[in-house]
CSV table of C-alpha atoms in Angstrom, one decimal:
chain,number,residue,atom,x,y,z
A,72,MET,CA,150.7,95.7,111.5
A,73,LYS,CA,150.0,98.7,109.3
A,74,LYS,CA,147.1,97.0,107.5
A,75,TYR,CA,145.2,96.5,110.8
A,76,PHE,CA,145.7,99.8,111.9
A,77,LEU,CA,144.0,100.9,108.8
A,78,ILE,CA,141.4,98.5,109.1
A,79,ALA,CA,140.7,99.9,112.4
A,80,ALA,CA,140.7,103.6,110.9
A,81,LEU,CA,138.1,102.8,108.1
A,82,VAL,CA,136.2,101.1,111.0
A,83,LEU,CA,135.9,104.0,113.2
A,84,LEU,CA,135.3,106.3,110.2
A,85,PHE,CA,132.5,104.5,109.1
A,86,ALA,CA,130.9,103.5,112.2
A,87,PRO,CA,128.1,106.5,112.4
A,88,LEU,CA,126.9,105.5,109.0
A,89,LEU,CA,126.9,101.5,110.1
A,90,ALA,CA,124.7,102.9,113.1
A,91,SER,CA,122.0,104.4,111.1
A,92,THR,CA,121.4,101.6,109.0
A,93,GLU,CA,117.9,100.5,108.7
A,94,ASP,CA,118.2,98.0,111.7
A,95,GLY,CA,119.8,100.4,113.9
A,96,SER,CA,117.6,103.4,112.8
A,97,ARG,CA,114.3,101.7,113.0
A,98,PRO,CA,114.7,99.8,116.3
A,99,LEU,CA,111.0,98.0,115.9
A,100,ALA,CA,111.5,97.5,111.8
A,101,GLY,CA,110.9,93.5,112.7
A,102,ARG,CA,107.2,94.1,114.2
A,103,GLU,CA,104.2,94.1,112.4
A,104,ASP,CA,102.0,96.0,114.9
A,105,PRO,CA,99.7,99.1,114.5
A,106,VAL,CA,100.4,101.5,117.3
A,107,VAL,CA,97.0,102.5,118.3
A,108,VAL,CA,97.1,105.8,120.8
A,109,SER,CA,94.1,107.3,122.2
A,110,GLY,CA,93.5,111.1,122.5
A,111,SER,CA,93.1,110.6,126.0
A,112,VAL,CA,96.7,109.9,126.9
A,113,LEU,CA,98.0,112.9,125.0
A,114,PRO,CA,98.3,116.7,126.6
A,115,GLY,CA,95.3,118.0,126.7
A,116,ASP,CA,96.5,121.2,124.9
A,117,LEU,CA,97.2,118.9,122.0
A,118,LEU,CA,93.7,118.0,121.3
A,119,GLY,CA,90.7,120.0,120.1
A,120,GLU,CA,91.9,121.0,116.9
A,121,LYS,CA,90.7,120.0,113.2
A,122,LYS,CA,92.5,116.7,112.0
A,123,GLY,CA,94.3,117.8,109.1
A,124,SER,CA,96.3,120.1,111.4
A,125,TYR,CA,98.3,117.3,112.9
A,126,ARG,CA,101.2,115.2,111.7
A,127,ALA,CA,103.3,112.3,113.3
A,128,PHE,CA,107.5,112.3,112.5
A,129,ALA,CA,110.3,110.3,113.3
A,130,ASP,CA,113.8,110.6,113.5
A,131,TYR,CA,116.3,108.0,112.1
A,132,GLY,CA,119.4,109.8,113.0
A,133,ALA,CA,119.7,112.3,110.0
A,134,GLY,CA,116.6,114.8,111.4
A,135,THR,CA,112.9,114.4,111.8
A,136,LEU,CA,110.3,113.0,108.9
A,137,ALA,CA,107.0,112.9,108.2
A,138,VAL,CA,105.5,109.3,108.7
A,139,PRO,CA,102.3,107.7,107.7
A,140,PHE,CA,99.7,108.2,110.5
A,141,GLN,CA,95.8,109.0,110.8
A,142,ILE,CA,93.2,110.0,113.3
A,143,GLU,CA,89.8,108.3,113.4
A,144,GLU,CA,87.1,109.5,115.3
A,145,ARG,CA,85.3,107.4,118.2
A,146,ASP,CA,81.9,108.3,120.1
A,147,ALA,CA,81.3,108.5,123.5
A,148,ASN,CA,80.9,104.8,123.7
A,149,GLY,CA,84.3,104.0,122.0
A,150,VAL,CA,82.8,103.1,119.1
A,151,ILE,CA,84.4,103.9,116.1
A,152,LEU,CA,82.9,106.4,113.6
A,153,ILE,CA,83.2,105.7,109.5
A,154,GLU,CA,84.0,108.5,107.2
A,155,ASN,CA,82.4,107.3,104.0
A,156,GLY,CA,79.3,105.0,103.0
A,157,ALA,CA,75.5,105.7,102.1
A,158,ASP,CA,75.2,105.3,106.2
A,159,HIS,CA,78.4,106.7,107.1
A,160,ASP,CA,78.7,108.1,110.9
A,161,LYS,CA,78.5,111.9,111.9
A,162,LEU,CA,81.9,113.3,112.7
A,163,ASP,CA,83.1,116.4,114.0
A,164,GLY,CA,86.5,116.7,112.2
A,165,ASN,CA,88.4,117.4,115.3
A,166,PHE,CA,90.8,115.2,117.2
A,167,ASP,CA,89.4,114.9,120.6
A,168,PRO,CA,90.2,112.7,123.4
A,169,SER,CA,88.0,109.5,122.8
A,170,ASP,CA,89.3,109.4,119.2
A,171,GLU,CA,92.2,107.2,117.8
A,172,LEU,CA,95.8,108.1,116.3
A,173,VAL,CA,96.8,105.3,114.6
A,174,MET,CA,100.8,104.5,113.3
A,175,MET,CA,102.9,101.7,112.5
A,176,ALA,CA,105.4,100.5,114.8
A,177,ALA,CA,108.2,99.7,112.2
A,178,ASP,CA,107.9,103.7,111.4
A,179,ALA,CA,109.5,104.5,114.9
A,180,GLY,CA,112.8,106.0,115.2
A,181,SER,CA,115.5,105.5,117.1
A,182,VAL,CA,116.2,109.5,118.2
A,183,ARG,CA,113.3,111.4,120.1
A,184,PRO,CA,112.0,113.6,117.1
A,185,ALA,CA,112.8,117.7,117.6
A,186,ALA,CA,109.4,119.7,116.7
A,187,PRO,CA,109.7,121.1,113.1
A,188,GLU,CA,109.2,124.9,112.8
A,189,GLY,CA,105.3,125.7,112.9
A,190,CYS,CA,104.2,122.8,115.2
A,191,PRO,CA,104.6,124.0,118.8
A,192,LYS,CA,102.1,121.7,120.6
A,193,ASN,CA,103.8,118.3,120.4
A,194,ALA,CA,104.3,115.1,122.4
A,195,VAL,CA,106.5,112.1,122.4
A,196,VAL,CA,104.8,108.8,121.9
A,197,SER,CA,107.2,106.1,123.2
A,198,VAL,CA,106.8,102.4,121.9
A,199,LYS,CA,108.7,99.7,123.4
A,200,ASP,CA,109.0,95.7,123.0
A,201,PRO,CA,109.0,94.4,126.4
A,202,GLU,CA,110.8,91.3,125.3
A,203,SER,CA,113.6,92.8,123.4
A,204,GLY,CA,113.6,96.2,125.3
A,205,ALA,CA,113.7,97.9,121.8
A,206,GLU,CA,112.2,101.3,122.0
A,207,GLY,CA,111.1,103.8,119.3
A,208,TYR,CA,109.7,107.1,119.1
A,209,PHE,CA,107.1,109.3,117.4
A,210,LEU,CA,106.4,112.9,117.8
A,211,VAL,CA,102.9,113.8,117.6
A,212,ALA,CA,102.4,117.4,116.7
A,213,LEU,CA,99.6,120.2,116.2
A,214,CYS,CA,100.9,122.5,113.6
A,215,GLU,CA,100.1,125.8,113.1
A,216,THR,CA,101.8,125.6,109.4
A,217,PRO,CA,101.4,121.8,108.7
A,218,PRO,CA,104.4,120.7,106.6
A,219,PRO,CA,103.6,117.9,104.1
A,220,LEU,CA,102.2,114.5,104.9
A,221,SER,CA,104.5,111.3,104.0
A,222,GLU,CA,103.4,110.0,100.7
A,223,LYS,CA,103.5,106.2,101.8
A,224,ASP,CA,100.4,104.4,101.9
A,225,TYR,CA,99.9,101.0,102.9
A,226,VAL,CA,96.5,99.8,102.6
A,227,SER,CA,93.9,100.6,100.0
A,228,TYR,CA,89.9,100.4,99.8
A,229,ASP,CA,87.8,99.9,96.6
A,230,PRO,CA,84.3,100.9,97.9
A,231,LYS,CA,83.0,99.5,94.3
A,232,THR,CA,84.3,95.9,94.8
A,233,TYR,CA,84.3,96.1,98.7
A,234,THR,CA,87.9,95.4,98.5
A,235,ALA,CA,90.9,95.9,100.6
A,236,LYS,CA,94.2,95.9,99.1
A,237,SER,CA,98.2,96.3,100.2
A,238,ASP,CA,101.4,94.7,98.2
A,239,ARG,CA,100.8,91.9,100.1
A,240,TYR,CA,97.2,90.7,99.9
A,241,SER,CA,93.7,91.3,98.3
A,242,ILE,CA,90.2,90.6,100.4
A,243,GLY,CA,86.6,91.4,99.3
A,244,TRP,CA,84.1,90.5,97.1
A,245,GLN,CA,84.1,89.1,93.7
A,246,LYS,CA,81.1,86.8,93.6
A,247,ALA,CA,78.0,87.8,96.1
A,248,ARG,CA,77.9,89.5,99.4
A,249,VAL,CA,76.9,86.4,101.1
A,250,PHE,CA,79.3,86.7,104.1
A,251,SER,CA,82.2,88.9,105.5
A,252,TYR,CA,84.1,88.4,102.0
A,253,ASP,CA,84.2,86.1,99.5
A,254,TYR,CA,87.6,86.5,97.7
A,255,MET,CA,91.2,86.2,99.2
A,256,SER,CA,95.0,86.2,97.2
A,257,VAL,CA,98.3,87.0,98.7
A,258,ASP,CA,101.2,88.2,96.7
A,259,GLY,CA,99.1,88.9,93.5
A,260,GLY,CA,98.0,85.2,93.1
A,261,PRO,CA,94.7,84.0,92.3
A,262,ASP,CA,91.7,83.5,94.5
A,263,TYR,CA,92.7,81.4,97.4
A,264,LEU,CA,89.2,80.9,98.8
A,265,ASP,CA,86.3,79.1,97.5
A,266,ARG,CA,83.7,79.8,100.4
A,267,LEU,CA,83.8,81.6,104.1
A,268,LYS,CA,81.7,78.9,105.8
A,269,VAL,CA,79.8,79.7,109.1
A,270,ARG,CA,77.8,76.7,110.7
A,271,CYS,CA,76.2,77.2,113.9
A,272,LYS,CA,73.9,74.3,115.4
A,273,VAL,CA,71.6,75.3,118.6
A,274,GLY,CA,69.9,72.2,120.6
A,275,LYS,CA,68.1,71.5,123.8
A,276,LEU,CA,65.8,68.6,124.6
A,277,GLY,CA,66.4,66.8,121.7
A,278,ILE,CA,65.4,69.6,119.4
A,279,THR,CA,68.5,71.0,117.3
A,280,TYR,CA,68.3,73.9,114.8
A,281,SER,CA,71.2,74.3,112.3
A,282,PHE,CA,71.8,77.8,110.5
A,283,VAL,CA,74.6,78.4,107.9
A,284,GLU,CA,76.3,81.5,106.1
A,285,ASP,CA,72.8,81.9,103.8
A,286,ASP,CA,71.2,82.7,107.0
A,287,PHE,CA,73.5,85.5,107.5
A,288,HIS,CA,72.3,89.1,107.1
A,289,HIS,CA,75.1,91.2,105.7
A,290,GLU,CA,74.3,95.3,106.4
A,291,TYR,CA,77.5,97.1,105.0
A,292,VAL,CA,77.8,100.7,107.0
A,293,GLY,CA,81.2,102.3,105.4
A,294,TYR,CA,84.9,102.6,105.8
A,295,THR,CA,87.5,104.9,106.8
A,296,ASP,CA,90.8,104.4,104.3
A,297,GLY,CA,93.6,105.9,105.7
A,298,PRO,CA,97.3,105.7,104.9
A,299,VAL,CA,97.7,103.3,107.9
A,300,ARG,CA,94.7,101.1,107.9
A,301,VAL,CA,91.3,100.7,106.4
A,302,THR,CA,88.2,100.2,109.2
A,303,VAL,CA,85.4,98.8,107.6
A,304,LYS,CA,81.8,98.6,109.5
A,305,LEU,CA,79.2,96.1,109.5
A,306,ASP,CA,76.2,96.0,111.3
A,307,ASN,CA,75.0,92.1,110.3
A,308,TYR,CA,72.7,89.8,111.8
A,309,TRP,CA,72.1,86.3,112.0
A,310,SER,CA,68.5,84.7,111.6
A,311,LEU,CA,67.9,82.0,113.7
A,312,GLY,CA,64.5,81.0,112.8
A,313,PRO,CA,62.2,80.2,115.7
A,314,LEU,CA,65.0,81.3,118.0
A,315,GLY,CA,65.0,84.9,116.7
A,316,LYS,CA,68.1,86.5,115.4
A,317,LEU,CA,71.7,87.2,116.5
A,318,PRO,CA,72.9,91.0,116.3
A,319,LEU,CA,77.0,90.5,114.9
A,320,ALA,CA,78.6,93.8,114.6
A,321,GLN,CA,81.7,93.4,112.9
A,322,TYR,CA,84.7,95.6,112.3
A,323,TYR,CA,87.6,95.1,110.2
A,324,TYR,CA,91.0,96.6,110.6
A,325,PHE,CA,93.4,95.9,106.9
A,326,TYR,CA,96.9,96.4,107.7
A,327,LYS,CA,99.7,96.3,105.3
A,328,ASP,CA,100.4,92.5,105.6
A,329,SER,CA,98.0,91.4,108.4
A,330,MET,CA,94.0,92.0,109.3
A,331,ARG,CA,92.2,92.0,112.2
A,332,GLN,CA,88.2,91.1,112.5
A,333,ARG,CA,86.3,91.7,115.3
A,334,ALA,CA,82.8,90.4,115.5
A,335,GLY,CA,80.5,91.3,118.6
A,336,MET,CA,78.0,88.6,119.7
A,337,ASP,CA,75.1,90.6,120.9
A,338,LEU,CA,73.5,88.1,123.7
A,339,ASN,CA,71.4,90.5,125.7
A,340,VAL,CA,68.7,90.0,123.1
A,341,ASN,CA,69.5,86.4,123.2
A,342,PRO,CA,68.6,84.9,126.5
A,343,PHE,CA,67.2,81.8,124.9
A,344,LEU,CA,70.8,80.7,124.3
A,345,LEU,CA,71.0,80.1,128.0
A,346,GLY,CA,71.0,76.1,128.7
A,347,PHE,CA,71.2,75.4,125.3
A,348,VAL,CA,74.0,73.5,123.4
A,349,VAL,CA,75.6,75.6,121.0
A,350,ASN,CA,78.5,74.3,118.5
A,351,VAL,CA,79.7,77.2,116.1
A,352,GLU,CA,82.2,76.7,113.2
A,353,ILE,CA,84.3,79.2,111.2
A,354,GLY,CA,86.1,78.2,108.4
A,355,HIS,CA,87.7,78.4,105.2
A,356,ASP,CA,87.1,76.4,102.4
A,357,LEU,CA,89.9,76.8,100.2
A,358,GLN,CA,90.8,76.7,96.1
A,359,ILE,CA,94.4,75.9,95.5
A,360,SER,CA,95.6,74.9,92.2
A,361,ASP,CA,98.3,72.6,93.4
A,362,ALA,CA,96.4,71.5,96.7
A,363,GLY,CA,98.6,68.2,96.7
A,364,SER,CA,101.8,70.3,97.7
A,365,ALA,CA,99.8,72.4,100.5
A,366,ARG,CA,100.4,72.0,104.2
A,367,VAL,CA,98.5,72.6,107.1
A,368,CYS,CA,100.2,74.2,110.2
A,369,THR,CA,98.9,75.0,113.9
A,370,ASN,CA,99.9,75.5,117.3
A,371,VAL,CA,99.3,71.5,117.9
A,372,THR,CA,101.6,70.9,114.3
A,373,PRO,CA,103.7,74.1,114.0
A,374,GLU,CA,105.9,71.8,111.8
A,375,CYS,CA,103.0,71.2,109.4
A,376,LEU,CA,101.3,68.5,108.1
A,377,PRO,CA,100.8,67.5,104.3
A,378,VAL,CA,97.2,68.1,103.6
A,379,ASP,CA,96.8,64.3,102.6
A,380,ALA,CA,98.3,63.3,105.5
A,381,PRO,CA,97.0,60.0,107.5
A,382,ARG,CA,93.4,60.2,108.7
A,383,GLU,CA,94.6,59.3,112.1
A,384,LYS,CA,97.4,62.5,112.1
A,385,ILE,CA,94.2,64.5,111.3
A,386,ASP,CA,92.0,63.4,113.6
A,387,GLU,CA,94.6,64.0,116.2
A,388,LEU,CA,94.9,67.3,115.1
A,389,ALA,CA,90.8,67.8,114.9
A,390,ARG,CA,90.5,66.8,119.1
A,391,SER,CA,93.2,69.3,119.9
A,392,ARG,CA,92.7,72.8,121.1
A,393,MET,CA,93.3,75.0,118.7
A,394,GLU,CA,94.8,78.6,118.8
A,395,TRP,CA,96.1,79.4,115.7
A,396,GLY,CA,95.9,77.6,112.0
A,397,GLY,CA,96.7,77.9,108.5
A,398,ILE,CA,97.8,77.0,105.2
A,399,ASP,CA,101.3,76.9,103.3
A,400,ALA,CA,100.7,76.4,99.8
A,401,PRO,CA,102.6,77.5,96.5
A,402,GLY,CA,99.5,80.4,96.0
A,403,GLY,CA,100.9,82.0,99.4
A,404,ASP,CA,100.1,81.4,103.3
A,405,VAL,CA,97.8,82.8,105.0
A,406,PHE,CA,97.5,82.1,108.8
A,407,ILE,CA,94.7,82.9,111.4
A,408,ARG,CA,94.9,83.0,115.2
A,409,LEU,CA,91.4,83.2,117.1
A,410,VAL,CA,91.3,85.1,120.3
A,411,PRO,CA,87.9,84.6,121.9
A,412,ASP,CA,86.2,86.7,124.6
A,413,PRO,CA,88.0,85.3,127.9
A,414,ARG,CA,84.3,85.3,129.2
A,415,LEU,CA,83.2,82.6,127.0
A,416,LYS,CA,84.0,79.2,128.8
A,417,THR,CA,83.9,77.6,125.1
A,418,LYS,CA,86.6,75.4,123.9
A,419,VAL,CA,88.2,75.9,120.6
A,420,GLN,CA,88.8,72.9,118.2
A,421,GLY,CA,90.7,72.4,114.9
A,422,LEU,CA,88.9,70.9,112.1
A,423,PHE,CA,90.7,69.9,108.9
A,424,ILE,CA,89.4,68.4,105.9
A,425,TYR,CA,90.9,67.4,102.6
A,426,ASP,CA,89.2,65.2,100.3
A,427,SER,CA,90.6,65.1,96.6
A,428,THR,CA,87.9,63.3,95.2
A,429,PHE,CA,85.0,64.9,96.5
A,430,LYS,CA,82.7,66.3,93.2
A,431,ALA,CA,79.5,67.7,94.9
A,432,LYS,CA,79.1,71.3,95.5
A,433,PRO,CA,81.6,72.6,97.9
A,434,GLU,CA,79.3,75.4,99.0
A,435,TYR,CA,77.4,73.0,100.9
A,436,GLN,CA,79.6,70.5,101.9
A,437,LEU,CA,82.6,69.9,104.2
A,438,GLY,CA,85.3,68.7,100.8
A,439,SER,CA,86.5,69.2,97.8
A,440,GLU,CA,89.5,71.8,98.7
A,441,PRO,CA,91.1,71.8,102.0
A,442,LEU,CA,88.9,73.3,104.7
A,443,ILE,CA,90.3,74.7,107.8
A,444,SER,CA,87.9,75.8,110.7
A,445,PHE,CA,88.0,76.8,114.0
A,446,ASN,CA,85.0,74.5,115.8
A,447,MET,CA,83.8,76.6,119.2
A,448,VAL,CA,82.1,73.7,121.2
A,449,ASP,CA,81.0,73.7,125.2
A,450,TRP,CA,79.4,77.1,125.3
A,451,LYS,CA,78.5,77.1,129.2
A,452,ASP,CA,76.8,79.7,131.6
A,453,VAL,CA,76.5,82.3,129.1
A,454,ASP,CA,75.4,85.3,130.4
A,455,PRO,CA,73.2,88.0,128.6
A,456,ASP,CA,76.2,90.5,127.2
A,457,VAL,CA,78.1,91.5,124.3
A,458,TYR,CA,80.6,89.2,123.6
A,459,TYR,CA,83.7,89.4,121.1
A,460,LEU,CA,85.5,87.1,118.9
A,461,ASP,CA,88.8,88.6,117.5
A,462,PHE,CA,90.2,86.6,114.1
A,463,TYR,CA,94.0,88.0,113.3
A,464,TYR,CA,95.3,87.2,109.7
A,465,TYR,CA,98.8,86.8,108.9
A,466,PHE,CA,99.8,87.1,105.3
A,467,MET,CA,103.3,85.7,104.8
A,468,LYS,CA,105.6,85.3,101.5
A,469,GLN,CA,106.8,81.7,103.3
A,470,TYR,CA,105.9,80.2,106.2
A,471,SER,CA,108.2,79.0,109.0
A,472,ILE,CA,107.5,78.8,112.9
A,473,GLU,CA,109.9,81.8,113.2
A,474,GLU,CA,108.0,84.0,110.8
A,475,PHE,CA,105.1,83.0,112.1
A,476,ASN,CA,106.0,84.0,115.6
A,477,ARG,CA,107.5,87.6,114.4
A,478,TYR,CA,103.5,88.3,113.2
A,479,ASP,CA,102.0,86.6,116.3
A,480,ARG,CA,104.2,88.8,118.7
A,481,LEU,CA,100.8,90.8,118.3
A,482,ILE,CA,99.3,89.1,120.5
A,483,THR,CA,102.1,87.2,122.4
A,484,ASN,CA,104.5,90.1,122.9
A,485,PRO,CA,102.3,92.9,122.7
A,486,LEU,CA,104.2,96.2,122.5
A,487,VAL,CA,103.8,99.0,125.6
A,488,VAL,CA,102.9,102.4,124.1
A,489,SER,CA,103.7,105.4,126.5
A,490,CYS,CA,103.4,108.9,126.3
A,491,PRO,CA,104.4,111.1,129.5
A,492,LYS,CA,102.0,114.3,129.8
């Protein structure tokens, strides 16, 4: 009996320490989400000062600590303004209502932080998982005497090679700036990407025009490199020959273990697309040293198929409506979810091809290495406007359905962010 009393006493003694472990003190530790807070939701008296006067804090049960954050400026139309590059935007250097404050959900603490000395104006930001009920907190403060910043830096950017890099992945240009990027590696492995492919067919009355990524004109604007994310801005367009050009503004948001690509298609200047049959394919032609052991995984086949699965299985996959897909391979796992503009009445099919005997140039053919694509067909009733395609990239050490779902909560179970004024 004395032994059980001793165990109970030890549990009571160490309970406070157990409660302050990583999981307990960081209620959103399993979330990969960025927390993006518009300045407009913060108290008005907290805004208007130079960005260097602001800090973000969290409390994990042992006092207030500085956490990584950044402030990115936006114009009156909500367009992010870029800090660096030959064509960088003009910034006023202040934290205004239209600007964005960015943090990582996993850094939120379990305790509402107290304001440090020298930071009299502040506000608590609540971040809640609506499914689990887990809730974490940040303190955003305007400081008269700002304390030191957090030393954490989750992702960096090399403007010489146009490469974003974190502890998990690298993406950029290693060969030629043909399209958005031509290099991708996971966990320090070799280049995973042979070529990023884009195919577009536009037809009407028996006349069809075909365009590829080499018709894509790449116009680099600049970047912002903060401790939480790297934002890259591109003003691109697709040359469509006799049909004119299709403006395609692009933003890349690089985070610790994920990336979001936002592509804007300006169809205001392309009314000729109305009534045309349009097919667009966006795919990754991969180079994998041990392709025979790779698997293709999608929402249709979450349990995955070998890349050399029977043709009828692959054809079934290609006919299905695809929301996400990726490759589980020895060199690392990359998965992509496409979220098209809901106003586009288009069907997204998966396209997967693997041909180990193909010998022709992979740049212009659909074979030689595993290729996985989103094939957008049946575009109907496209009105003149700007439409967006959002691609979410998840870089995982090892694929499993559970691990994918953990990343994909960005889309399926978004966090609720609030700040009472």
